[in-house]
Amino acid sequence: MSSALNLPALRGHNASVVLGLLRGRDGVSRGELAAGSGLTPQAVSKIVARLRDEGLVAEAGRGEPTGGKPRTLLRLVPEAGLAAGVHLDRDRVAVLVADLAGRPVALREAGLHPEDPAAVADGVAAVVREAAAAAQGAAQGAGAARRAAAEGGTPLLGVGVGCPGPLDHAAGVLHRVTGLPRWDGFPLRDALAERLGLPVVLDKDTNAAVLAEPVRAGSTVYLHLGSGLGAGLVLDGALYRGARTNAGEFGHQTVQLDGPRCDCGNRGCLEVLCLAALRAGDTAGAARLLGVGAAGLVRLLDVDRVVLGGRAVLAAPDVFVRGVAAELAARVPDPAWQAVPVSVARAGERAVARGAAELVLAPLFA
Ligand SMILES: [Zn+2]
């Protein structure tokens, strides 16, 4: 496996601003890069030359001339680097390897015995190696960047991991995940970094999933209903993690004071009520409860959109979208003025893995 960050051009804020302007666009001229970045044309030319040397940027033909000579258009070379996104879901792991554009290149899955966290780290590392080897093979087959070919493999830049919280994103340490007492205090980030020799980023599954949404601008609430209920929040374009990186515990707000006991120790949490409705086969009721919670978030945070994901939602997406939208329409005082669209996560069941790869990629594209 190629070692991490062996592309010097990826370092430096100005280079990532230029790469950010190139990501997801077909052809951009140096003049547009200067205008978009606020850098001088000379600085842009220097950075572009470096990025081309590294194989990260290539020419994409000629644009309409603006004065004398025609403009050379530039594009990102997505095959020049890879990132692994890990979805660790208690007893299963899925690893999706994406190129620099965030497009999936390879996917591997496996079951895990979750009790011993060190064994979980071994299992995750093995699946990452397998997926990376498959992706590097695919990238070579597709005629990857010159530099990658010269070095004998497309570099894997890092590994992002989305897993159930609570956890400390800054320290990379797991906390008391329900039902898995031995995970408490386990330094999963460093354990994986040591096994793989790569930089690793650890985050909650809900935070990873919201990063998989195609629109990063404005404010998005991602609600995840699977074996639990949580939220990922992008506020004013940035992922909101909170002071202890534990924001998004959306499922543990009390909505029924004398309700059933929740795994968290309290009673009548939104999560325990939603899960009870699902167990009783009342999907519409679970959707309505989710909508009640979503309406509270919309009133509190005034967001642009609500996105739904997780196994329970994906099993009946129409019921959930309708149910949540109906509660928003009923509970937000002026639904015409504060119209908030409700949709299902674009990456479906791969939302956490796709977003986990973005944990590595997004910082390269400021
Ligand atoms: Zn609870």
mmCIF file of C-alpha atoms and ligand atoms in Angstrom:
data_model
loop_
_atom_site.group_PDB
_atom_site.id
_atom_site.type_symbol
_atom_site.label_atom_id
_atom_site.label_comp_id
_atom_site.label_asym_id
_atom_site.label_seq_id
_atom_site.Cartn_x
_atom_site.Cartn_y
_atom_site.Cartn_z
ATOM 1 C CA MET A 1 0.000 0.000 0.000
ATOM 2 C CA SER A 2 1.391 3.419 -0.891
ATOM 3 C CA SER A 3 2.107 5.635 2.068
ATOM 4 C CA ALA A 4 -0.018 8.642 2.854
ATOM 5 C CA LEU A 5 0.281 12.222 1.747
ATOM 6 C CA ASN A 6 3.164 11.552 -0.589
ATOM 7 C CA LEU A 7 1.718 14.253 -2.828
ATOM 8 C CA PRO A 8 3.432 17.418 -1.587
ATOM 9 C CA ALA A 9 1.113 19.603 -3.692
ATOM 10 C CA LEU A 10 -1.791 18.549 -1.484
ATOM 11 C CA ARG A 11 -0.235 20.488 1.367
ATOM 12 C CA GLY A 12 -0.920 24.168 1.708
ATOM 13 C CA HIS A 13 -4.121 26.140 1.928
ATOM 14 C CA ASN A 14 -3.852 27.951 -1.401
ATOM 15 C CA ALA A 15 -3.400 24.699 -3.310
ATOM 16 C CA SER A 16 -6.508 23.271 -1.679
ATOM 17 C CA VAL A 17 -8.477 26.399 -2.576
ATOM 18 C CA VAL A 18 -7.467 25.929 -6.226
ATOM 19 C CA LEU A 19 -8.306 22.201 -6.089
ATOM 20 C CA GLY A 20 -11.660 23.059 -4.498
ATOM 21 C CA LEU A 21 -12.489 25.311 -7.456
ATOM 22 C CA LEU A 22 -11.606 22.491 -9.865
ATOM 23 C CA ARG A 23 -13.502 19.716 -8.061
ATOM 24 C CA GLY A 24 -16.757 18.793 -9.738
ATOM 25 C CA ARG A 25 -16.259 21.136 -12.726
ATOM 26 C CA ASP A 26 -15.313 20.257 -16.283
ATOM 27 C CA GLY A 27 -12.875 22.940 -17.318
ATOM 28 C CA VAL A 28 -11.707 26.048 -15.482
ATOM 29 C CA SER A 29 -9.264 28.658 -16.773
ATOM 30 C CA ARG A 30 -6.402 30.135 -14.741
ATOM 31 C CA GLY A 31 -8.234 33.486 -14.839
ATOM 32 C CA GLU A 32 -11.322 31.902 -13.282
ATOM 33 C CA LEU A 33 -9.128 30.253 -10.642
ATOM 34 C CA ALA A 34 -7.591 33.635 -9.783
ATOM 35 C CA ALA A 35 -11.001 35.311 -9.598
ATOM 36 C CA GLY A 36 -12.487 32.497 -7.520
ATOM 37 C CA SER A 37 -9.576 32.197 -5.088
ATOM 38 C CA GLY A 38 -8.594 35.836 -4.690
ATOM 39 C CA LEU A 39 -4.984 34.832 -5.513
ATOM 40 C CA THR A 40 -2.862 36.699 -8.042
ATOM 41 C CA PRO A 41 -2.593 35.195 -11.560
ATOM 42 C CA GLN A 42 1.129 34.589 -10.876
ATOM 43 C CA ALA A 43 0.370 32.668 -7.675
ATOM 44 C CA VAL A 44 -2.288 30.620 -9.485
ATOM 45 C CA SER A 45 0.150 29.770 -12.298
ATOM 46 C CA LYS A 46 2.757 28.596 -9.777
ATOM 47 C CA ILE A 47 0.269 26.432 -7.908
ATOM 48 C CA VAL A 48 -1.156 24.968 -11.131
ATOM 49 C CA ALA A 49 2.352 24.095 -12.336
ATOM 50 C CA ARG A 50 3.005 22.244 -9.059
ATOM 51 C CA LEU A 51 -0.345 20.435 -9.211
ATOM 52 C CA ARG A 52 0.342 19.394 -12.817
ATOM 53 C CA ASP A 53 3.775 18.063 -11.854
ATOM 54 C CA GLU A 54 2.085 15.977 -9.165
ATOM 55 C CA GLY A 55 -0.421 14.638 -11.675
ATOM 56 C CA LEU A 56 -3.367 16.156 -9.794
ATOM 57 C CA VAL A 57 -4.386 18.627 -12.502
ATOM 58 C CA ALA A 58 -4.421 18.239 -16.297
ATOM 59 C CA GLU A 59 -5.401 20.310 -19.308
ATOM 60 C CA ALA A 60 -9.022 20.030 -20.422
ATOM 61 C CA GLY A 61 -8.888 21.691 -23.825
ATOM 62 C CA ARG A 62 -9.273 25.328 -24.820
ATOM 63 C CA GLY A 63 -11.966 27.811 -23.828
ATOM 64 C CA GLU A 64 -13.348 30.800 -25.719
ATOM 65 C CA PRO A 65 -10.654 33.486 -26.039
ATOM 66 C CA THR A 66 -11.257 36.469 -23.755
ATOM 67 C CA GLY A 67 -8.709 38.784 -25.366
ATOM 68 C CA GLY A 68 -5.902 37.706 -27.643
ATOM 69 C CA LYS A 69 -5.030 34.053 -27.087
ATOM 70 C CA PRO A 70 -7.413 31.195 -26.269
ATOM 71 C CA ARG A 71 -7.612 30.169 -22.593
ATOM 72 C CA THR A 72 -6.275 26.791 -21.508
ATOM 73 C CA LEU A 73 -8.852 24.998 -19.406
ATOM 74 C CA LEU A 74 -7.824 22.840 -16.458
ATOM 75 C CA ARG A 75 -9.421 19.917 -14.658
ATOM 76 C CA LEU A 76 -8.861 17.780 -11.592
ATOM 77 C CA VAL A 77 -7.437 14.293 -12.249
ATOM 78 C CA PRO A 78 -9.688 12.228 -9.951
ATOM 79 C CA GLU A 79 -7.615 9.056 -10.426
ATOM 80 C CA ALA A 80 -4.533 10.688 -8.885
ATOM 81 C CA GLY A 81 -5.488 9.739 -5.334
ATOM 82 C CA LEU A 82 -7.812 7.549 -3.285
ATOM 83 C CA ALA A 83 -9.471 7.694 0.139
ATOM 84 C CA ALA A 84 -11.079 4.853 2.090
ATOM 85 C CA GLY A 85 -14.425 5.393 3.802
ATOM 86 C CA VAL A 86 -15.260 2.895 6.546
ATOM 87 C CA HIS A 87 -18.794 2.314 7.798
ATOM 88 C CA LEU A 88 -18.376 0.441 11.088
ATOM 89 C CA ASP A 89 -21.811 -0.704 12.212
ATOM 90 C CA ARG A 90 -21.396 -2.814 15.382
ATOM 91 C CA ASP A 91 -21.202 -6.289 13.789
ATOM 92 C CA ARG A 92 -20.484 -5.298 10.169
ATOM 93 C CA VAL A 93 -17.962 -3.228 8.288
ATOM 94 C CA ALA A 94 -18.226 -1.787 4.777
ATOM 95 C CA VAL A 95 -15.232 -0.084 3.154
ATOM 96 C CA LEU A 96 -15.736 2.100 0.107
ATOM 97 C CA VAL A 97 -12.664 3.448 -1.669
ATOM 98 C CA ALA A 98 -13.329 6.671 -3.560
ATOM 99 C CA ASP A 99 -11.248 8.719 -5.987
ATOM 100 C CA LEU A 100 -10.474 12.417 -5.487
ATOM 101 C CA ALA A 101 -13.860 13.363 -6.962
ATOM 102 C CA GLY A 102 -15.548 11.183 -4.332
ATOM 103 C CA ARG A 103 -16.637 8.586 -6.889
ATOM 104 C CA PRO A 104 -16.702 4.989 -5.596
ATOM 105 C CA VAL A 105 -13.953 2.799 -7.051
ATOM 106 C CA ALA A 106 -14.172 -0.335 -4.883
ATOM 107 C CA LEU A 107 -16.358 -1.711 -2.100
ATOM 108 C CA ARG A 108 -15.705 -4.559 0.336
ATOM 109 C CA GLU A 109 -17.840 -5.771 3.257
ATOM 110 C CA ALA A 110 -17.417 -8.251 6.085
ATOM 111 C CA GLY A 111 -19.003 -9.357 9.336
ATOM 112 C CA LEU A 112 -17.270 -8.649 12.670
ATOM 113 C CA HIS A 113 -17.403 -9.945 16.237
ATOM 114 C CA PRO A 114 -17.820 -6.594 17.956
ATOM 115 C CA GLU A 115 -17.070 -7.477 21.600
ATOM 116 C CA ASP A 116 -13.264 -7.064 21.522
ATOM 117 C CA PRO A 117 -12.343 -3.653 20.049
ATOM 118 C CA ALA A 118 -8.765 -4.693 19.197
ATOM 119 C CA ALA A 119 -10.143 -7.571 17.134
ATOM 120 C CA VAL A 120 -12.560 -5.098 15.498
ATOM 121 C CA ALA A 121 -9.573 -2.910 14.552
ATOM 122 C CA ASP A 122 -7.811 -5.970 13.068
ATOM 123 C CA GLY A 123 -10.934 -6.832 11.060
ATOM 124 C CA VAL A 124 -11.463 -3.287 9.795
ATOM 125 C CA ALA A 125 -7.793 -2.973 8.794
ATOM 126 C CA ALA A 126 -7.990 -6.232 6.831
ATOM 127 C CA VAL A 127 -11.048 -5.058 4.872
ATOM 128 C CA VAL A 128 -9.441 -1.655 4.197
ATOM 129 C CA ARG A 129 -6.344 -3.399 2.767
ATOM 130 C CA GLU A 130 -8.519 -5.601 0.578
ATOM 131 C CA ALA A 131 -10.636 -2.699 -0.730
ATOM 132 C CA ALA A 132 -7.568 -0.530 -1.314
ATOM 133 C CA ALA A 133 -5.843 -3.274 -3.319
ATOM 134 C CA ALA A 134 -8.981 -3.676 -5.455
ATOM 135 C CA ALA A 135 -9.247 0.092 -5.995
ATOM 136 C CA GLN A 136 -5.572 0.462 -6.853
ATOM 137 C CA GLY A 137 -5.922 -2.348 -9.384
ATOM 138 C CA ALA A 138 -8.990 -0.648 -10.914
ATOM 139 C CA ALA A 139 -7.270 2.738 -11.026
ATOM 140 C CA GLN A 140 -4.256 1.269 -12.809
ATOM 141 C CA GLY A 141 -6.514 -0.480 -15.270
ATOM 142 C CA ALA A 142 -8.210 2.821 -16.041
ATOM 143 C CA GLY A 143 -4.863 4.443 -16.851
ATOM 144 C CA ALA A 144 -4.229 6.421 -13.702
ATOM 145 C CA ALA A 145 -2.098 9.471 -13.294
ATOM 146 C CA ARG A 146 1.447 9.516 -14.548
ATOM 147 C CA ARG A 147 2.894 9.864 -11.108
ATOM 148 C CA ALA A 148 0.858 6.980 -9.720
ATOM 149 C CA ALA A 149 2.017 4.735 -12.552
ATOM 150 C CA ALA A 150 5.618 5.767 -11.911
ATOM 151 C CA GLU A 151 5.294 4.854 -8.221
ATOM 152 C CA GLY A 152 3.504 1.595 -8.811
ATOM 153 C CA GLY A 153 0.172 2.433 -7.196
ATOM 154 C CA THR A 154 -2.375 5.185 -6.763
ATOM 155 C CA PRO A 155 -1.718 6.667 -3.323
ATOM 156 C CA LEU A 156 -4.282 5.990 -0.606
ATOM 157 C CA LEU A 157 -4.359 9.337 1.190
ATOM 158 C CA GLY A 158 -6.114 8.268 4.349
ATOM 159 C CA VAL A 159 -8.987 6.463 6.008
ATOM 160 C CA GLY A 160 -12.194 7.988 7.342
ATOM 161 C CA VAL A 161 -14.268 5.962 9.808
ATOM 162 C CA GLY A 162 -17.929 6.554 10.598
ATOM 163 C CA CYS A 163 -19.201 4.535 13.559
ATOM 164 C CA PRO A 164 -21.859 4.667 16.279
ATOM 165 C CA GLY A 165 -21.315 7.318 18.953
ATOM 166 C CA PRO A 166 -20.744 8.570 21.457
ATOM 167 C CA LEU A 167 -17.090 9.123 20.604
ATOM 168 C CA ASP A 168 -14.428 11.809 20.790
ATOM 169 C CA HIS A 169 -13.635 12.920 17.251
ATOM 170 C CA ALA A 170 -10.714 15.123 18.334
ATOM 171 C CA ALA A 171 -8.983 12.362 20.343
ATOM 172 C CA GLY A 172 -10.142 9.530 18.077
ATOM 173 C CA VAL A 173 -11.441 7.557 21.063
ATOM 174 C CA LEU A 174 -14.686 5.586 21.431
ATOM 175 C CA HIS A 175 -16.998 6.212 24.398
ATOM 176 C CA ARG A 176 -19.823 4.141 25.849
ATOM 177 C CA VAL A 177 -21.458 2.683 22.758
ATOM 178 C CA THR A 178 -24.714 0.998 23.851
ATOM 179 C CA GLY A 179 -24.304 -2.755 24.320
ATOM 180 C CA LEU A 180 -20.524 -2.719 23.708
ATOM 181 C CA PRO A 181 -18.925 -1.923 27.104
ATOM 182 C CA ARG A 182 -15.382 -2.865 26.028
ATOM 183 C CA TRP A 183 -15.416 -0.176 23.321
ATOM 184 C CA ASP A 184 -15.439 2.528 26.031
ATOM 185 C CA GLY A 185 -12.083 4.333 25.932
ATOM 186 C CA PHE A 186 -10.663 2.364 22.997
ATOM 187 C CA PRO A 187 -8.418 4.567 20.786
ATOM 188 C CA LEU A 188 -9.801 3.274 17.480
ATOM 189 C CA ARG A 189 -8.230 6.023 15.363
ATOM 190 C CA ASP A 190 -4.667 5.351 16.534
ATOM 191 C CA ALA A 191 -5.204 1.580 16.518
ATOM 192 C CA LEU A 192 -6.133 1.731 12.828
ATOM 193 C CA ALA A 193 -3.418 4.255 11.962
ATOM 194 C CA GLU A 194 -0.823 1.921 13.484
ATOM 195 C CA ARG A 195 -2.159 -1.139 11.648
ATOM 196 C CA LEU A 196 -2.444 0.626 8.275
ATOM 197 C CA GLY A 197 0.365 3.193 8.356
ATOM 198 C CA LEU A 198 -2.087 5.849 7.168
ATOM 199 C CA PRO A 199 -3.750 8.932 8.640
ATOM 200 C CA VAL A 200 -7.172 8.038 10.082
ATOM 201 C CA VAL A 201 -10.130 10.294 10.947
ATOM 202 C CA LEU A 202 -12.827 8.992 13.322
ATOM 203 C CA ASP A 203 -16.309 10.484 13.409
ATOM 204 C CA LYS A 204 -19.876 9.567 14.235
ATOM 205 C CA ASP A 205 -21.737 7.687 11.509
ATOM 206 C CA THR A 206 -24.326 10.475 11.333
ATOM 207 C CA ASN A 207 -21.645 13.130 10.797
ATOM 208 C CA ALA A 208 -20.101 11.057 8.012
ATOM 209 C CA ALA A 209 -23.489 10.500 6.366
ATOM 210 C CA VAL A 210 -24.367 14.191 6.164
ATOM 211 C CA LEU A 211 -21.034 14.786 4.357
ATOM 212 C CA ALA A 212 -22.172 12.376 1.617
ATOM 213 C CA GLU A 213 -24.924 14.776 0.573
ATOM 214 C CA PRO A 214 -24.128 16.551 -2.695
ATOM 215 C CA VAL A 215 -25.039 20.011 -1.366
ATOM 216 C CA ARG A 216 -22.629 21.269 1.300
ATOM 217 C CA ALA A 217 -23.773 24.910 1.224
ATOM 218 C CA GLY A 218 -26.359 26.244 3.674
ATOM 219 C CA SER A 219 -27.735 24.112 6.508
ATOM 220 C CA THR A 220 -28.720 20.441 6.348
ATOM 221 C CA VAL A 221 -30.133 18.179 9.042
ATOM 222 C CA TYR A 222 -29.531 14.466 8.410
ATOM 223 C CA LEU A 223 -31.700 12.150 10.530
ATOM 224 C CA HIS A 224 -30.547 8.537 10.768
ATOM 225 C CA LEU A 225 -33.011 5.881 11.918
ATOM 226 C CA GLY A 226 -31.495 2.414 12.084
ATOM 227 C CA SER A 227 -30.814 0.472 15.268
ATOM 228 C CA GLY A 228 -30.802 3.923 16.938
ATOM 229 C CA LEU A 229 -31.764 7.488 16.068
ATOM 230 C CA GLY A 230 -29.232 10.290 15.608
ATOM 231 C CA ALA A 231 -28.608 13.445 13.611
ATOM 232 C CA GLY A 232 -25.767 14.916 11.566
ATOM 233 C CA LEU A 233 -25.778 18.695 11.305
ATOM 234 C CA VAL A 234 -24.228 20.873 8.633
ATOM 235 C CA LEU A 235 -24.834 24.460 9.728
ATOM 236 C CA ASP A 236 -23.952 27.353 7.428
ATOM 237 C CA GLY A 237 -21.818 25.041 5.299
ATOM 238 C CA ALA A 238 -19.776 23.451 8.114
ATOM 239 C CA LEU A 239 -20.228 20.182 9.999
ATOM 240 C CA TYR A 240 -21.313 21.030 13.553
ATOM 241 C CA ARG A 241 -19.759 18.675 16.129
ATOM 242 C CA GLY A 242 -20.158 20.629 19.363
ATOM 243 C CA ALA A 243 -17.773 21.288 22.270
ATOM 244 C CA ARG A 244 -17.035 17.610 23.011
ATOM 245 C CA THR A 245 -17.764 16.492 19.418
ATOM 246 C CA ASN A 246 -20.932 14.827 20.693
ATOM 247 C CA ALA A 247 -23.601 16.978 19.026
ATOM 248 C CA GLY A 248 -26.408 15.200 17.200
ATOM 249 C CA GLU A 249 -27.817 12.962 19.983
ATOM 250 C CA PHE A 250 -31.212 13.768 18.509
ATOM 251 C CA GLY A 251 -32.851 10.495 19.568
ATOM 252 C CA HIS A 252 -32.506 11.136 23.297
ATOM 253 C CA GLN A 253 -34.814 14.077 23.717
ATOM 254 C CA THR A 254 -37.720 13.229 26.021
ATOM 255 C CA VAL A 255 -41.065 13.450 24.278
ATOM 256 C CA GLN A 256 -43.124 11.392 26.770
ATOM 257 C CA LEU A 257 -42.315 11.904 30.464
ATOM 258 C CA ASP A 258 -43.757 8.556 31.581
ATOM 259 C CA GLY A 259 -42.795 6.726 28.369
ATOM 260 C CA PRO A 260 -40.932 3.418 28.062
ATOM 261 C CA ARG A 261 -37.367 3.099 29.389
ATOM 262 C CA CYS A 262 -34.666 3.907 26.804
ATOM 263 C CA ASP A 263 -31.204 2.277 26.565
ATOM 264 C CA CYS A 264 -29.737 5.618 27.669
ATOM 265 C CA GLY A 265 -31.430 5.277 31.076
ATOM 266 C CA ASN A 266 -34.115 7.938 30.599
ATOM 267 C CA ARG A 267 -37.769 7.454 29.740
ATOM 268 C CA GLY A 268 -39.811 8.347 26.693
ATOM 269 C CA CYS A 269 -36.934 9.334 24.385
ATOM 270 C CA LEU A 270 -37.836 9.934 20.751
ATOM 271 C CA GLU A 271 -35.575 6.984 19.847
ATOM 272 C CA VAL A 272 -37.290 4.419 22.070
ATOM 273 C CA LEU A 273 -40.729 5.545 20.837
ATOM 274 C CA CYS A 274 -39.686 5.388 17.159
ATOM 275 C CA LEU A 275 -38.148 1.933 17.607
ATOM 276 C CA ALA A 276 -41.256 0.689 19.468
ATOM 277 C CA ALA A 277 -43.482 1.893 16.612
ATOM 278 C CA LEU A 278 -41.244 0.107 14.089
ATOM 279 C CA ARG A 279 -41.309 -3.113 16.123
ATOM 280 C CA ALA A 280 -45.108 -2.932 16.205
ATOM 281 C CA GLY A 281 -45.129 -2.660 12.402
ATOM 282 C CA ASP A 282 -46.390 0.944 12.590
ATOM 283 C CA THR A 283 -44.021 2.527 10.044
ATOM 284 C CA ALA A 284 -46.314 5.533 9.525
ATOM 285 C CA GLY A 285 -46.315 6.129 13.286
ATOM 286 C CA ALA A 286 -42.507 5.994 13.396
ATOM 287 C CA ALA A 287 -42.400 8.470 10.502
ATOM 288 C CA ARG A 288 -44.786 10.792 12.330
ATOM 289 C CA LEU A 289 -42.629 10.700 15.467
ATOM 290 C CA LEU A 290 -39.529 11.427 13.384
ATOM 291 C CA GLY A 291 -41.416 14.357 11.841
ATOM 292 C CA VAL A 292 -42.281 15.748 15.281
ATOM 293 C CA GLY A 293 -38.570 15.727 16.157
ATOM 294 C CA ALA A 294 -37.611 17.175 12.771
ATOM 295 C CA ALA A 295 -40.082 20.040 13.218
ATOM 296 C CA GLY A 296 -38.408 20.891 16.523
ATOM 297 C CA LEU A 297 -35.011 21.021 14.813
ATOM 298 C CA VAL A 298 -36.331 23.138 11.945
ATOM 299 C CA ARG A 299 -37.817 25.629 14.415
ATOM 300 C CA LEU A 300 -34.640 25.650 16.524
ATOM 301 C CA LEU A 301 -32.077 25.899 13.711
ATOM 302 C CA ASP A 302 -33.987 27.248 10.662
ATOM 303 C CA VAL A 303 -32.291 24.817 8.259
ATOM 304 C CA ASP A 304 -32.557 24.600 4.457
ATOM 305 C CA ARG A 305 -33.313 20.888 4.134
ATOM 306 C CA VAL A 306 -34.015 17.670 6.018
ATOM 307 C CA VAL A 307 -32.420 14.440 4.766
ATOM 308 C CA LEU A 308 -33.463 10.993 6.031
ATOM 309 C CA GLY A 309 -31.351 7.843 6.095
ATOM 310 C CA GLY A 310 -30.622 4.614 7.956
ATOM 311 C CA ARG A 311 -31.912 1.069 7.519
ATOM 312 C CA ALA A 312 -35.454 1.758 8.798
ATOM 313 C CA VAL A 313 -35.933 4.758 6.503
ATOM 314 C CA LEU A 314 -34.477 3.010 3.451
ATOM 315 C CA ALA A 315 -36.883 0.086 3.966
ATOM 316 C CA ALA A 316 -39.864 2.443 3.463
ATOM 317 C CA PRO A 317 -38.537 5.715 2.070
ATOM 318 C CA ASP A 318 -41.846 7.066 0.735
ATOM 319 C CA VAL A 319 -43.649 6.515 4.044
ATOM 320 C CA PHE A 320 -40.915 8.396 5.913
ATOM 321 C CA VAL A 321 -40.610 11.300 3.472
ATOM 322 C CA ARG A 322 -44.405 11.774 3.435
ATOM 323 C CA GLY A 323 -44.764 11.414 7.196
ATOM 324 C CA VAL A 324 -41.956 13.822 8.065
ATOM 325 C CA ALA A 325 -43.053 16.379 5.440
ATOM 326 C CA ALA A 326 -46.630 16.252 6.780
ATOM 327 C CA GLU A 327 -45.476 16.943 10.358
ATOM 328 C CA LEU A 328 -43.293 19.827 9.169
ATOM 329 C CA ALA A 329 -46.227 21.314 7.272
ATOM 330 C CA ALA A 330 -48.439 20.945 10.335
ATOM 331 C CA ARG A 331 -45.975 22.164 12.979
ATOM 332 C CA VAL A 332 -43.905 24.913 11.378
ATOM 333 C CA PRO A 333 -46.032 28.075 11.800
ATOM 334 C CA ASP A 334 -45.587 29.432 8.262
ATOM 335 C CA PRO A 335 -44.729 26.435 6.049
ATOM 336 C CA ALA A 336 -44.973 28.513 2.860
ATOM 337 C CA TRP A 337 -42.335 30.959 4.114
ATOM 338 C CA GLN A 338 -40.158 28.327 5.849
ATOM 339 C CA ALA A 339 -40.536 25.577 3.237
ATOM 340 C CA VAL A 340 -38.057 22.820 4.069
ATOM 341 C CA PRO A 341 -37.719 20.002 1.530
ATOM 342 C CA VAL A 342 -37.490 16.440 2.890
ATOM 343 C CA SER A 343 -35.544 13.799 0.939
ATOM 344 C CA VAL A 344 -33.789 10.458 1.333
ATOM 345 C CA ALA A 345 -29.978 10.336 1.599
ATOM 346 C CA ARG A 346 -28.585 10.458 -1.937
ATOM 347 C CA ALA A 347 -26.034 7.702 -1.287
ATOM 348 C CA GLY A 348 -28.671 5.411 0.297
ATOM 349 C CA GLU A 349 -27.169 2.619 2.376
ATOM 350 C CA ARG A 350 -23.673 3.783 1.361
ATOM 351 C CA ALA A 351 -24.138 7.251 2.878
ATOM 352 C CA VAL A 352 -21.898 6.581 5.912
ATOM 353 C CA ALA A 353 -19.090 4.969 3.864
ATOM 354 C CA ARG A 354 -19.228 7.677 1.154
ATOM 355 C CA GLY A 355 -19.207 10.422 3.766
ATOM 356 C CA ALA A 356 -16.402 8.726 5.706
ATOM 357 C CA ALA A 357 -14.226 8.989 2.575
ATOM 358 C CA GLU A 358 -15.176 12.689 2.472
ATOM 359 C CA LEU A 359 -13.734 13.073 5.987
ATOM 360 C CA VAL A 360 -10.357 12.525 4.283
ATOM 361 C CA LEU A 361 -11.086 14.242 0.963
ATOM 362 C CA ALA A 362 -13.008 17.364 1.975
ATOM 363 C CA PRO A 363 -10.048 19.049 3.751
ATOM 364 C CA LEU A 364 -8.013 18.771 0.507
ATOM 365 C CA PHE A 365 -10.577 20.928 -1.294
ATOM 366 C CA ALA A 366 -10.981 24.057 0.799
HETATM 367 ZN ZN ZN B 1 -32.679 7.762 25.359
#
